[in-house]
């Protein structure tokens, strides 16, 4: 397995990562307020979600989606706002040489938090990889600044 490329946005529309071709595995992390995205691009499979609330903010959710790229992919993918909320950040990672049948397994777990006094992240469980001792890391985050 090899990392190919990634793309990210501060909205629900993310451009296709460069170099994506048939059988590449795409993993998306979508951060929303007020629940899972209201709509999902065609062909993407919801894997799991976890809260990334901390002591400074609340109501954020990280949802993980996967897709095996086909022969003709659109130039971008759009996740719609959840009812009563919005998509605040989205990112897609593209990989080659991954198992295209069992992409992710397990349930996400909040494993750490961070604000000024404490660290927020989620674990998405196990990932099935190709031959060898491959390591996959997927991360997502929110930055909330003070003016």
PDB file of C-alpha atoms in Angstrom:
ATOM      1  CA  UNK A   1       0.000   0.000   0.000  1.00  0.00           C
ATOM      2  CA  UNK A   2       1.207   3.485  -0.754  1.00  0.00           C
ATOM      3  CA  UNK A   3      -0.062   6.971  -0.051  1.00  0.00           C
ATOM      4  CA  UNK A   4      -0.937   8.688  -3.327  1.00  0.00           C
ATOM      5  CA  UNK A   5      -2.261  12.174  -2.539  1.00  0.00           C
ATOM      6  CA  UNK A   6      -4.842  14.124  -0.561  1.00  0.00           C
ATOM      7  CA  UNK A   7      -7.134  17.130  -0.778  1.00  0.00           C
ATOM      8  CA  UNK A   8      -8.991  19.146   1.835  1.00  0.00           C
ATOM      9  CA  UNK A   9     -11.405  22.054   2.186  1.00  0.00           C
ATOM     10  CA  UNK A  10     -13.092  24.231   4.773  1.00  0.00           C
ATOM     11  CA  UNK A  11     -16.486  23.265   3.375  1.00  0.00           C
ATOM     12  CA  UNK A  12     -18.290  20.137   2.197  1.00  0.00           C
ATOM     13  CA  UNK A  13     -16.842  20.234  -1.340  1.00  0.00           C
ATOM     14  CA  UNK A  14     -13.419  18.660  -1.821  1.00  0.00           C
ATOM     15  CA  UNK A  15     -11.575  18.334  -5.128  1.00  0.00           C
ATOM     16  CA  UNK A  16     -10.524  14.867  -6.207  1.00  0.00           C
ATOM     17  CA  UNK A  17      -6.969  14.192  -4.961  1.00  0.00           C
ATOM     18  CA  UNK A  18      -4.405  14.335  -7.793  1.00  0.00           C
ATOM     19  CA  UNK A  19      -3.604  11.090  -9.611  1.00  0.00           C
ATOM     20  CA  UNK A  20      -6.703   9.124  -8.533  1.00  0.00           C
ATOM     21  CA  UNK A  21      -7.415   6.212 -10.904  1.00  0.00           C
ATOM     22  CA  UNK A  22      -9.492   3.038 -10.950  1.00  0.00           C
ATOM     23  CA  UNK A  23      -9.108   0.809  -7.840  1.00  0.00           C
ATOM     24  CA  UNK A  24      -7.452   3.496  -5.722  1.00  0.00           C
ATOM     25  CA  UNK A  25      -8.991   3.584  -2.242  1.00  0.00           C
ATOM     26  CA  UNK A  26     -10.297   6.936  -1.036  1.00  0.00           C
ATOM     27  CA  UNK A  27     -10.888   7.695   2.655  1.00  0.00           C
ATOM     28  CA  UNK A  28     -12.742  10.850   3.680  1.00  0.00           C
ATOM     29  CA  UNK A  29     -13.038  12.548   7.047  1.00  0.00           C
ATOM     30  CA  UNK A  30     -15.936  14.991   7.260  1.00  0.00           C
ATOM     31  CA  UNK A  31     -16.306  17.272  10.285  1.00  0.00           C
ATOM     32  CA  UNK A  32     -19.782  18.670  10.899  1.00  0.00           C
ATOM     33  CA  UNK A  33     -21.854  20.444  13.474  1.00  0.00           C
ATOM     34  CA  UNK A  34     -25.192  18.856  14.395  1.00  0.00           C
ATOM     35  CA  UNK A  35     -24.723  15.317  13.077  1.00  0.00           C
ATOM     36  CA  UNK A  36     -23.705  13.331  10.011  1.00  0.00           C
ATOM     37  CA  UNK A  37     -23.772  15.046   6.582  1.00  0.00           C
ATOM     38  CA  UNK A  38     -27.228  15.541   5.092  1.00  0.00           C
ATOM     39  CA  UNK A  39     -26.147  14.129   1.727  1.00  0.00           C
ATOM     40  CA  UNK A  40     -23.221  12.012   0.572  1.00  0.00           C
ATOM     41  CA  UNK A  41     -21.583  11.823  -2.871  1.00  0.00           C
ATOM     42  CA  UNK A  42     -22.482   8.811  -4.997  1.00  0.00           C
ATOM     43  CA  UNK A  43     -20.475   5.666  -4.272  1.00  0.00           C
ATOM     44  CA  UNK A  44     -19.175   6.682  -0.821  1.00  0.00           C
ATOM     45  CA  UNK A  45     -19.814   4.293   2.088  1.00  0.00           C
ATOM     46  CA  UNK A  46     -20.326   5.517   5.641  1.00  0.00           C
ATOM     47  CA  UNK A  47     -17.939   3.667   7.959  1.00  0.00           C
ATOM     48  CA  UNK A  48     -18.351   5.280  11.363  1.00  0.00           C
ATOM     49  CA  UNK A  49     -18.470   8.529  13.312  1.00  0.00           C
ATOM     50  CA  UNK A  50     -17.359   9.900  16.644  1.00  0.00           C
ATOM     51  CA  UNK A  51     -17.770  13.083  18.644  1.00  0.00           C
ATOM     52  CA  UNK A  52     -14.768  15.365  18.848  1.00  0.00           C
ATOM     53  CA  UNK A  53     -16.215  17.649  21.490  1.00  0.00           C
ATOM     54  CA  UNK A  54     -13.873  19.118  24.042  1.00  0.00           C
ATOM     55  CA  UNK A  55     -14.070  21.603  26.867  1.00  0.00           C
ATOM     56  CA  UNK A  56     -13.812  24.626  24.542  1.00  0.00           C
ATOM     57  CA  UNK A  57     -16.318  23.625  21.851  1.00  0.00           C
ATOM     58  CA  UNK A  58     -19.195  21.175  21.486  1.00  0.00           C
ATOM     59  CA  UNK A  59     -21.321  19.585  18.794  1.00  0.00           C
ATOM     60  CA  UNK A  60     -18.593  18.549  16.333  1.00  0.00           C
ATOM     61  CA  UNK A  61     -18.700  15.113  14.723  1.00  0.00           C
ATOM     62  CA  UNK A  62     -16.060  13.343  12.606  1.00  0.00           C
ATOM     63  CA  UNK A  63     -17.656  10.993  10.046  1.00  0.00           C
ATOM     64  CA  UNK A  64     -15.502   8.559   8.061  1.00  0.00           C
ATOM     65  CA  UNK A  65     -16.431   7.487   4.510  1.00  0.00           C
ATOM     66  CA  UNK A  66     -14.626   5.254   2.012  1.00  0.00           C
ATOM     67  CA  UNK A  67     -14.820   4.622  -1.717  1.00  0.00           C
ATOM     68  CA  UNK A  68     -12.999   2.513  -4.277  1.00  0.00           C
ATOM     69  CA  UNK A  69     -12.401   4.769  -7.271  1.00  0.00           C
ATOM     70  CA  UNK A  70     -13.938   3.736 -10.566  1.00  0.00           C
ATOM     71  CA  UNK A  71     -12.709   4.387 -14.084  1.00  0.00           C
ATOM     72  CA  UNK A  72     -14.350   7.823 -14.236  1.00  0.00           C
ATOM     73  CA  UNK A  73     -14.428   9.949 -11.091  1.00  0.00           C
ATOM     74  CA  UNK A  74     -15.847  13.486 -10.815  1.00  0.00           C
ATOM     75  CA  UNK A  75     -13.502  16.443 -10.322  1.00  0.00           C
ATOM     76  CA  UNK A  76     -14.901  17.028  -6.805  1.00  0.00           C
ATOM     77  CA  UNK A  77     -17.106  15.439  -4.138  1.00  0.00           C
ATOM     78  CA  UNK A  78     -19.735  17.281  -2.052  1.00  0.00           C
ATOM     79  CA  UNK A  79     -21.128  16.329   1.347  1.00  0.00           C
ATOM     80  CA  UNK A  80     -24.282  18.292   2.255  1.00  0.00           C
ATOM     81  CA  UNK A  81     -24.898  20.163   5.487  1.00  0.00           C
ATOM     82  CA  UNK A  82     -26.669  18.190   8.229  1.00  0.00           C
ATOM     83  CA  UNK A  83     -30.089  19.383   9.361  1.00  0.00           C
ATOM     84  CA  UNK A  84     -29.535  22.373  11.627  1.00  0.00           C
ATOM     85  CA  UNK A  85     -25.758  22.378  11.142  1.00  0.00           C
ATOM     86  CA  UNK A  86     -22.964  22.635   8.614  1.00  0.00           C
ATOM     87  CA  UNK A  87     -19.930  20.868   7.185  1.00  0.00           C
ATOM     88  CA  UNK A  88     -16.937  22.769   8.565  1.00  0.00           C
ATOM     89  CA  UNK A  89     -14.052  20.711   7.193  1.00  0.00           C
ATOM     90  CA  UNK A  90     -13.503  17.820   4.810  1.00  0.00           C
ATOM     91  CA  UNK A  91     -10.498  15.883   3.613  1.00  0.00           C
ATOM     92  CA  UNK A  92      -9.818  12.943   1.290  1.00  0.00           C
ATOM     93  CA  UNK A  93      -6.763  10.674   1.271  1.00  0.00           C
ATOM     94  CA  UNK A  94      -6.034   8.466  -1.763  1.00  0.00           C
ATOM     95  CA  UNK A  95      -4.035   5.241  -1.488  1.00  0.00           C
ATOM     96  CA  UNK A  96      -2.890   2.579  -3.938  1.00  0.00           C
ATOM     97  CA  UNK A  97      -2.360  -1.135  -3.327  1.00  0.00           C
ATOM     98  CA  UNK A  98      -4.978  -1.442  -0.575  1.00  0.00           C
ATOM     99  CA  UNK A  99      -7.522  -4.211  -0.088  1.00  0.00           C
ATOM    100  CA  UNK A 100     -10.588  -2.961  -2.004  1.00  0.00           C
ATOM    101  CA  UNK A 101     -13.064  -5.309  -0.296  1.00  0.00           C
ATOM    102  CA  UNK A 102     -12.503  -4.706   3.444  1.00  0.00           C
ATOM    103  CA  UNK A 103     -11.318  -1.135   3.664  1.00  0.00           C
ATOM    104  CA  UNK A 104     -12.045  -0.293   7.312  1.00  0.00           C
ATOM    105  CA  UNK A 105     -13.349  -2.219  10.256  1.00  0.00           C
ATOM    106  CA  UNK A 106     -13.966  -1.352  13.864  1.00  0.00           C
ATOM    107  CA  UNK A 107     -15.726   1.484  15.643  1.00  0.00           C
ATOM    108  CA  UNK A 108     -14.246   4.942  16.152  1.00  0.00           C
ATOM    109  CA  UNK A 109     -13.239   5.927  19.627  1.00  0.00           C
ATOM    110  CA  UNK A 110     -12.269   9.293  21.017  1.00  0.00           C
ATOM    111  CA  UNK A 111      -8.708   8.659  22.162  1.00  0.00           C
ATOM    112  CA  UNK A 112      -7.533  12.128  23.175  1.00  0.00           C
ATOM    113  CA  UNK A 113      -8.698  15.720  23.529  1.00  0.00           C
ATOM    114  CA  UNK A 114      -6.988  19.034  23.071  1.00  0.00           C
ATOM    115  CA  UNK A 115      -7.808  22.605  23.900  1.00  0.00           C
ATOM    116  CA  UNK A 116      -5.609  24.967  25.882  1.00  0.00           C
ATOM    117  CA  UNK A 117      -5.578  22.463  28.726  1.00  0.00           C
ATOM    118  CA  UNK A 118      -6.182  18.985  27.306  1.00  0.00           C
ATOM    119  CA  UNK A 119      -5.571  16.987  23.772  1.00  0.00           C
ATOM    120  CA  UNK A 120      -9.236  15.749  20.571  1.00  0.00           C
ATOM    121  CA  UNK A 121      -8.873  12.866  18.210  1.00  0.00           C
ATOM    122  CA  UNK A 122     -10.687   9.733  17.098  1.00  0.00           C
ATOM    123  CA  UNK A 123      -9.538   6.245  16.224  1.00  0.00           C
ATOM    124  CA  UNK A 124     -11.441   4.549  13.404  1.00  0.00           C
ATOM    125  CA  UNK A 125     -10.554   0.985  14.356  1.00  0.00           C
ATOM    126  CA  UNK A 126      -8.522  -1.383  12.231  1.00  0.00           C
ATOM    127  CA  UNK A 127      -7.623  -0.966   8.581  1.00  0.00           C
ATOM    128  CA  UNK A 128      -7.019  -3.854   6.201  1.00  0.00           C
ATOM    129  CA  UNK A 129      -3.870  -3.224   4.179  1.00  0.00           C
ATOM    130  CA  UNK A 130      -2.020  -4.965   1.362  1.00  0.00           C
ATOM    131  CA  UNK A 131       1.017  -7.204   1.677  1.00  0.00           C
ATOM    132  CA  UNK A 132       3.846  -6.313   4.017  1.00  0.00           C
ATOM    133  CA  UNK A 133       3.917  -4.247   7.145  1.00  0.00           C
ATOM    134  CA  UNK A 134       1.967  -1.237   5.899  1.00  0.00           C
ATOM    135  CA  UNK A 135       0.981   1.566   8.246  1.00  0.00           C
ATOM    136  CA  UNK A 136      -2.007   3.818   7.614  1.00  0.00           C
ATOM    137  CA  UNK A 137      -2.602   7.008   9.548  1.00  0.00           C
ATOM    138  CA  UNK A 138      -5.695   9.142   9.055  1.00  0.00           C
ATOM    139  CA  UNK A 139      -6.128  12.359  11.014  1.00  0.00           C
ATOM    140  CA  UNK A 140      -8.657  15.161  11.117  1.00  0.00           C
ATOM    141  CA  UNK A 141      -8.972  18.256  13.208  1.00  0.00           C
ATOM    142  CA  UNK A 142     -10.622  21.566  13.843  1.00  0.00           C
ATOM    143  CA  UNK A 143      -8.815  24.807  14.610  1.00  0.00           C
ATOM    144  CA  UNK A 144     -10.803  27.406  16.487  1.00  0.00           C
ATOM    145  CA  UNK A 145      -8.861  30.585  17.049  1.00  0.00           C
ATOM    146  CA  UNK A 146      -9.264  33.560  19.287  1.00  0.00           C
ATOM    147  CA  UNK A 147      -9.163  36.937  17.553  1.00  0.00           C
TER     148      UNK A 147
END
